[in-house]
Coordinates of C-alpha atoms in Angstrom, one line a residue:
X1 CA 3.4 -3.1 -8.5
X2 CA 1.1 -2.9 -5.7
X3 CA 3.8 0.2 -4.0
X4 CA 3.5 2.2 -7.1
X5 CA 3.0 6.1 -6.8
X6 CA 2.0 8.1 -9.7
X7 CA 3.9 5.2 -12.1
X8 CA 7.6 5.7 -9.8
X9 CA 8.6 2.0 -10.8
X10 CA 12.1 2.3 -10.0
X11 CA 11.1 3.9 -6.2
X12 CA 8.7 1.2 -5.8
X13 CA 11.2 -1.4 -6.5
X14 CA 13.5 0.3 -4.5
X15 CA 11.6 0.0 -1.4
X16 CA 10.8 -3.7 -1.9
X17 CA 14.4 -4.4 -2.2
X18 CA 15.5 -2.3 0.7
X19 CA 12.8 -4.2 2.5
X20 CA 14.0 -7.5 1.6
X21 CA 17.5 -6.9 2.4
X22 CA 16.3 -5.7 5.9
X23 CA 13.9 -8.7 6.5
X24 CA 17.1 -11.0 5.8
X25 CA 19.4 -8.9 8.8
X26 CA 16.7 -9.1 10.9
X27 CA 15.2 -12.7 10.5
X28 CA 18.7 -14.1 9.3
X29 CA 16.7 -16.5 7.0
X30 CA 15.7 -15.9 3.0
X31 CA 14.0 -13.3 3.0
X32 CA 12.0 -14.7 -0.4
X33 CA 10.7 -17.6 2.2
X34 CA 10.3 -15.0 4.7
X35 CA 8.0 -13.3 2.6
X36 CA 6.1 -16.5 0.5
X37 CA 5.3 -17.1 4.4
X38 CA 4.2 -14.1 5.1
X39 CA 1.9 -13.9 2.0
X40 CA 0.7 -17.5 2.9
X41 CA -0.4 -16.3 6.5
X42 CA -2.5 -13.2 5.5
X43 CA -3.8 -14.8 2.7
X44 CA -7.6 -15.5 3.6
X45 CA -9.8 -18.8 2.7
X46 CA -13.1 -17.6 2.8
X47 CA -14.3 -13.9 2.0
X48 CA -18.1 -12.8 1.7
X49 CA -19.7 -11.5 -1.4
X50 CA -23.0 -9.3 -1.4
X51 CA -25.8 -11.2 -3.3
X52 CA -29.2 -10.1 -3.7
X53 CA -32.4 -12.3 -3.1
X54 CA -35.8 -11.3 -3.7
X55 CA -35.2 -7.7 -2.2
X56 CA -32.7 -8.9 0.5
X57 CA -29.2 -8.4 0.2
X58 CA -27.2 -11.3 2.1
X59 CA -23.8 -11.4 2.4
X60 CA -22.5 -14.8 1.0
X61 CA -19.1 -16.3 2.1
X62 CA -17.3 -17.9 -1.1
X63 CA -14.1 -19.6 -1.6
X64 CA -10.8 -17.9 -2.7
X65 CA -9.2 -18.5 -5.5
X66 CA -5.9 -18.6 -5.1
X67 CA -4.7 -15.8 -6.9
X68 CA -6.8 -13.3 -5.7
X69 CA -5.7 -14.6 -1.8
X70 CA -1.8 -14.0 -2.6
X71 CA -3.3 -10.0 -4.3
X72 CA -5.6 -9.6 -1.0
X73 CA -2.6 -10.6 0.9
X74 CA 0.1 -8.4 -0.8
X75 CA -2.3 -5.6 -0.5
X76 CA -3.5 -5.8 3.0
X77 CA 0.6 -6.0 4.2
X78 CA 1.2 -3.0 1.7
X79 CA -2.0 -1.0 3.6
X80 CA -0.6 -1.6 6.8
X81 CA 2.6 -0.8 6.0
X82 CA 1.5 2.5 4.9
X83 CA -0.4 2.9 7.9
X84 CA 2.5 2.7 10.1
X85 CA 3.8 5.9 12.0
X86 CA 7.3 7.5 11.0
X87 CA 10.3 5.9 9.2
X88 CA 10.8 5.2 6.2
X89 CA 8.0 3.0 3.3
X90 CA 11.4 0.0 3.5
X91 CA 11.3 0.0 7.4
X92 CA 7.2 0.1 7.6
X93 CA 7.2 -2.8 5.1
X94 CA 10.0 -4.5 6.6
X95 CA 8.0 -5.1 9.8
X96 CA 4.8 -5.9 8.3
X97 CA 6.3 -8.9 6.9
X98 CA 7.9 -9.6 9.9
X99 CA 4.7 -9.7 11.7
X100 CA 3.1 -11.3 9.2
X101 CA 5.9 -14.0 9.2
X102 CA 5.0 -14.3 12.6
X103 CA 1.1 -14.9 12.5
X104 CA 0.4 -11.2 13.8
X105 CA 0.3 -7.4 12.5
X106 CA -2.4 -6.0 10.4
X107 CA -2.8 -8.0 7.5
X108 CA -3.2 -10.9 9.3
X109 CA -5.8 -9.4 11.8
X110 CA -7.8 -8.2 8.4
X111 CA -7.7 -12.2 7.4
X112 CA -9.4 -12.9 10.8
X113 CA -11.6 -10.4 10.1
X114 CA -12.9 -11.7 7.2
X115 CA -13.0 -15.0 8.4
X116 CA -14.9 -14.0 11.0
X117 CA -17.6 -12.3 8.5
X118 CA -17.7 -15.6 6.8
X119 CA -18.4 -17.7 9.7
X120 CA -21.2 -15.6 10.9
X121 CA -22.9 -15.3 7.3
X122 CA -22.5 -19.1 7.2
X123 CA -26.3 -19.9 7.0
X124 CA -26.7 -17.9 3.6
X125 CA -23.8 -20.6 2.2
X126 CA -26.7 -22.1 0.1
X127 CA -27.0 -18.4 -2.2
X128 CA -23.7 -19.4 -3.7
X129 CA -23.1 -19.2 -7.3

């Protein structure tokens, strides 16, 4: 659902198929592990939420739930993917997981990222809700 265009199903499907079939020739593993691995690297822990105290606003790092870090995940790859110069949405997508699979590419930097904002927001842990 997350490669929809203007409500193309079949398209979107398509390409996550396509991209599948390509992680499998090039990984020569199951691609459905491939991927659940993939999502399980760029999935973050930690993110920071914006919380306002008595006229400050201090960014708060909170816990993930785990659905929302498997949608965060799934949405960073897709953004990347899309991101990507040339060939086709398949082939873009195709080595997104792949990189993701292997702890590096986009999605996986954006984790780190986040990470990193949480770390260094640490002290205002205590504003949780």
């Amino acid at each position: 659902n997350c490669i929809l265009r203007k409500g193309e199903k079949g398209k979107a499907e398509s390409i996550l198929y396509r991209a599948l079939d390509s992680v499998a020739e090039k990984s020569k593993e199951d691609p459905l592990r491939v991927f659940r691995k993939a999502v399980e690297n760029a999935a973050p822990l930690l993110e920071v939420r914006s919380r306002r105290v008595g006229g400050a606003t201090y960014q708060v790092p909170v816990e993930v739930k785990e659905n929302r870090r498997q949608a965060l995940s799934i949405r960073w790859m897709i953004q990347n993917a899309k991101a990507r110069s040339g060939r086709s949405m398949a082939e873009k997508l195709t080595g997104e997981i792949l990189d993701a699979f292997g702890n590096s590419g986009g999605a996986v930097k954006k984790k780190e990222e986040v990470h990193r904002m949480a770390e260094a927001n640490k002290a205002f842990a205590h504003y949780r809700w």
